[in-house]
Short mmCIF file of C-alpha atoms in Angstrom, two decimals:
data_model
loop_
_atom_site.label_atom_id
_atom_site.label_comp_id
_atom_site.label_asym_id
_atom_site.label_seq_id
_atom_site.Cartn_x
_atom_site.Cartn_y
_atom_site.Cartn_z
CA UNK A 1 17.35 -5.45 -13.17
CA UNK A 2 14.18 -5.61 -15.44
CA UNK A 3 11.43 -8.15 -15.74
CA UNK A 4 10.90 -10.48 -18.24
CA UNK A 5 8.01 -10.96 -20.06
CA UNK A 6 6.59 -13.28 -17.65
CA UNK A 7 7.06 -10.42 -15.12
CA UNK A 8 9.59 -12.46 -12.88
CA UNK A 9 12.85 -10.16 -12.35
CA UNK A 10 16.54 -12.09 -11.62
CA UNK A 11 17.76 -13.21 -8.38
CA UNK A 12 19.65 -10.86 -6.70
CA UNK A 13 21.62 -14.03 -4.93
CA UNK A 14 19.66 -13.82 -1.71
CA UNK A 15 20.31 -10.33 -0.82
CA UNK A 16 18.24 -7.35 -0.09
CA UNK A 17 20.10 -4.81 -1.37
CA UNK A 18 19.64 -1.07 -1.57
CA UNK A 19 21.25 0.90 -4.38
CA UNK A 20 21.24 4.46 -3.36
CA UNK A 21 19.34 5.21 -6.36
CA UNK A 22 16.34 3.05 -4.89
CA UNK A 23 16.99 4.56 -1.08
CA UNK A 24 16.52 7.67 -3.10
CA UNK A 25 13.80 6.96 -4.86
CA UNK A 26 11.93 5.28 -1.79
CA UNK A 27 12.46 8.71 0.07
CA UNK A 28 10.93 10.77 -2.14
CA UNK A 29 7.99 8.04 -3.09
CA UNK A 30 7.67 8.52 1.26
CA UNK A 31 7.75 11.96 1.31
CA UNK A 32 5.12 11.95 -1.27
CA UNK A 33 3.33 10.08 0.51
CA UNK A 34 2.99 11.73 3.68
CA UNK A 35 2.15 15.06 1.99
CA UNK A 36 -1.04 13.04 0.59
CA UNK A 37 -1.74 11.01 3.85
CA UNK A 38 -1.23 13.69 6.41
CA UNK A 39 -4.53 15.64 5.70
CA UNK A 40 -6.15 12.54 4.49
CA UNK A 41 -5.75 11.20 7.80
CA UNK A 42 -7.32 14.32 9.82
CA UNK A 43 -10.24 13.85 6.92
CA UNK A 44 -10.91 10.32 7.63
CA UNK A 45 -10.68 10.67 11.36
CA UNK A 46 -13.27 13.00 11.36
CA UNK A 47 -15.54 11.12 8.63
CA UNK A 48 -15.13 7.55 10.66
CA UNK A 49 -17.26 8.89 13.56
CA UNK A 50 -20.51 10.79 11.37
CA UNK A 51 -19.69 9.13 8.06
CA UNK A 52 -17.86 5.86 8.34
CA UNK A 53 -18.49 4.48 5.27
CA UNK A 54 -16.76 7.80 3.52
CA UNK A 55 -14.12 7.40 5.69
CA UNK A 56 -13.57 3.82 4.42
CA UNK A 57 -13.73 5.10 0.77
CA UNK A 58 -10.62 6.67 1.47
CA UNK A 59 -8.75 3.67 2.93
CA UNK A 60 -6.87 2.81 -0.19
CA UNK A 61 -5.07 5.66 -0.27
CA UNK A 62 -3.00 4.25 2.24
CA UNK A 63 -2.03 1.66 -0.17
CA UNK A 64 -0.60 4.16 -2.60
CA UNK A 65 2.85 4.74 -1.83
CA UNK A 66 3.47 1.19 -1.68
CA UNK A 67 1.84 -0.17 -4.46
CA UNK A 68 3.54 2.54 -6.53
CA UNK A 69 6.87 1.73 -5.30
CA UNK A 70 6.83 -1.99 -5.75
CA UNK A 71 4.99 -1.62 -9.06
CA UNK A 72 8.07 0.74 -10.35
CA UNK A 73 11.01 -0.94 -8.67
CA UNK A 74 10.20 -4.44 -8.73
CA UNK A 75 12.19 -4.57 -5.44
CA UNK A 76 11.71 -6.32 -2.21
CA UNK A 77 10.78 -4.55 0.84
CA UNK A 78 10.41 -1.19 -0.94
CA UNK A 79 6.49 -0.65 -0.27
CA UNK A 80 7.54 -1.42 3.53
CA UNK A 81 10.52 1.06 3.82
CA UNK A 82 8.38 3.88 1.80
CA UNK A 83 5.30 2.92 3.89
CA UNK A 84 8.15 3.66 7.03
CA UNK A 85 9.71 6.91 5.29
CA UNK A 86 5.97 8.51 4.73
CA UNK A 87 4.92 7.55 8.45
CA UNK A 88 7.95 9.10 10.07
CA UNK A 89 7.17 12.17 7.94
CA UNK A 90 3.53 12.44 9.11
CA UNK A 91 4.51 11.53 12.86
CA UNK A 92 4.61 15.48 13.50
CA UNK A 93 1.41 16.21 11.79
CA UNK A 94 -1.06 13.30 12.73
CA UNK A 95 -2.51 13.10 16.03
CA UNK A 96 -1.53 9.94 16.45
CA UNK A 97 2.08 10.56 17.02
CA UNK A 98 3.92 7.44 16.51
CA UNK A 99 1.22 5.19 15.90
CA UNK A 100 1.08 6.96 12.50
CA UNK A 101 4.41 4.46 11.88
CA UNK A 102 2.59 1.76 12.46
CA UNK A 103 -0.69 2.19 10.42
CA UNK A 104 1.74 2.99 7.35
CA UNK A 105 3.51 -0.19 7.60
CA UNK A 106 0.44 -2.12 8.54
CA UNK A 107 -1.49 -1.36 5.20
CA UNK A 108 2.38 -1.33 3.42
CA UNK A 109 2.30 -4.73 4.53
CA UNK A 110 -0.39 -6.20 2.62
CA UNK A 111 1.45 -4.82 -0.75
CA UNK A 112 3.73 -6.61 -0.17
CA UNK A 113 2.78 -10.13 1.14
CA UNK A 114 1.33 -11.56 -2.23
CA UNK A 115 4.92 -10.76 -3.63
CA UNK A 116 6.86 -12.57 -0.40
CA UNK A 117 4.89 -15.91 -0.85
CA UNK A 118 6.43 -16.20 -4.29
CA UNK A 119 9.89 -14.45 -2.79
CA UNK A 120 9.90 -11.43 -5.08
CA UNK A 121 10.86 -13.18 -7.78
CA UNK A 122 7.31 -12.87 -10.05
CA UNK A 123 5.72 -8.78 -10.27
CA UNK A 124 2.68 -9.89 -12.67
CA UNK A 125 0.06 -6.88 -11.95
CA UNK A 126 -2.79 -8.61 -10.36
CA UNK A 127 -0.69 -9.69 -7.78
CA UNK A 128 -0.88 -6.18 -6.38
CA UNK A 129 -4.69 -6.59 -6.82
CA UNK A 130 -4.64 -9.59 -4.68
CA UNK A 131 -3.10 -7.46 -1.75
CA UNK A 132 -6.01 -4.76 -1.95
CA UNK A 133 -9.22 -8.07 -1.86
CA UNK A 134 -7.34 -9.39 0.98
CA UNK A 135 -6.13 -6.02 2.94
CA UNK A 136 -9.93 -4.73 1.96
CA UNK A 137 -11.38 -8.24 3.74
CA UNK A 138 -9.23 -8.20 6.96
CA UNK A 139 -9.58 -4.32 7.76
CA UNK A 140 -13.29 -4.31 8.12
CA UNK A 141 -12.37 -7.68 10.58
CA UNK A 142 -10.01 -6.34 12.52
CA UNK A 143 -11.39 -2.89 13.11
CA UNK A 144 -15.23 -4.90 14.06
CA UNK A 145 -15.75 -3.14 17.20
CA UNK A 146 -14.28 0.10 16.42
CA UNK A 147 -16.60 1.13 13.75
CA UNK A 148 -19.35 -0.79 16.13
CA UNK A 149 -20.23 -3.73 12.76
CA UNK A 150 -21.97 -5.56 15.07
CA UNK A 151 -24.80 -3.28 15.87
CA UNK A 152 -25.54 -2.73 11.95
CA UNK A 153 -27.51 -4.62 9.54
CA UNK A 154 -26.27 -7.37 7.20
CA UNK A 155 -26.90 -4.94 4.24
CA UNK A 156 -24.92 -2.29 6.17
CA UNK A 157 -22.38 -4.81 7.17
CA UNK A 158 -21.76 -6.12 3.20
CA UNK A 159 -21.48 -2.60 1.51
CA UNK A 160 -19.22 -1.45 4.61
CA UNK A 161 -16.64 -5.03 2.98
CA UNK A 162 -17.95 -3.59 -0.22
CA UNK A 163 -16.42 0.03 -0.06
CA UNK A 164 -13.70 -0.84 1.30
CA UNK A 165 -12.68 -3.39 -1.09
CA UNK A 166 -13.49 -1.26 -3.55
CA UNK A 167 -11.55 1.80 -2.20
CA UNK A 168 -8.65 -0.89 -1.95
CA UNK A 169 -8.47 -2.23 -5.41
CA UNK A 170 -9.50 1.37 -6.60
CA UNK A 171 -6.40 2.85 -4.59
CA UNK A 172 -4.11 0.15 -6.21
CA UNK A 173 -4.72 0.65 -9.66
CA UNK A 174 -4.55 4.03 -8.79
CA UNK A 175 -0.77 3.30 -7.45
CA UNK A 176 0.09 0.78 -10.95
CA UNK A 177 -1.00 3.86 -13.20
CA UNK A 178 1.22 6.44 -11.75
CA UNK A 179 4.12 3.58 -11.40
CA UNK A 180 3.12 2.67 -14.96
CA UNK A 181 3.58 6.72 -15.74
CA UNK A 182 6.31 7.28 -13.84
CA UNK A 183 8.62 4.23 -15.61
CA UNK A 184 7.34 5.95 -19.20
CA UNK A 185 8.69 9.57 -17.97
CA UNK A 186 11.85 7.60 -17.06
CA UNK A 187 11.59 7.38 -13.46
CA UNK A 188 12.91 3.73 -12.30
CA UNK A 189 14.28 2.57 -15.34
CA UNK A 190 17.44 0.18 -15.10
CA UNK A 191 20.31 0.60 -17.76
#
């Protein structure tokens, strides 16, 4: 299946299905994954505490393996299943045991949403961007008290949005240039 110009791909009639070629592909787009995430998790973990704000310029690399696989199969669900492949991989090197599952899929999840309100069936690439703004918005919400937002100043507050934004949309084009590489070396290509 390849997109059109318009970047919408056919119908596969309602089903999600799984070629082993993708399964394949997924596994070693996880595995890939982990092997990047595993020590960039210890790194940020220690950075959040001292450094915060370098520990958020990191946080799109958790976008990575998902962006990349959606952006080269054009497939639903893949950036959740590699997001799930490369957590179960780090689960024996993070600290975090299986919670490491969990933080994979969460960030794999905002890949993907932009794509499910239009039901995979238009890939155009700043849909992918529109994942990272809104992933880079809610983090910094959700994880208010943890990093302790409230006791820093509005200035600190913005930039702390600001980098991670940034590190989101940074860590997504990141992901469409080695899909984009990847499809031109022959990796994902449909006969």
């Amino acid at each position: 299946m390849s997109a059109d110009v318009a970047g919408r791909s056919p119908r596969t009639g309602g089903r999600f299905r799984f070629p082993t070629v993708i399964l394949l592909t997924c596994a070693a787009l996880g595995v890939a994954g982990a092997v990047l995430l595993a020590p960039m998790n210890w790194f940020s973990t220690v950075l959040t505490g001292p450094l915060p704000f370098a520990g958020m310029a990191l946080a799109g690399l958790w976008l990575l393996p998902s962006v990349i696989a959606l952006r080269l199969l054009h497939r639903p669900l893949v950036g959740l299943l590699v997001a799930l492949i490369a957590g179960l991989v780090m689960v024996p090197f993070s600290g975090y045991g299986f919670s490491t599952v969990l933080t994979n899929l969460w960030w794999a999840a905002f890949t993907e949403l932009p794509f499910l309100f239009v039901l995979w069936r238009y890939w155009g690439t700043w849909m992918h961007y529109l994942g990272a703004l809104i992933v880079g918005i809610v983090y910094p919400i959700s994880a208010w008290a943890w990093f302790d937002l409230g006791s820093m100043s509005l200035f600190a507050q913005i930039a702390f949005f600001a980098v991670t934004i940034a590190s989101c949309v940074g860590g997504t084009a990141l992901g469409i240039l080695i899909a984009d590489r990847l499809r031109r070396a022959g990796v994902g290509r449909r006969r």
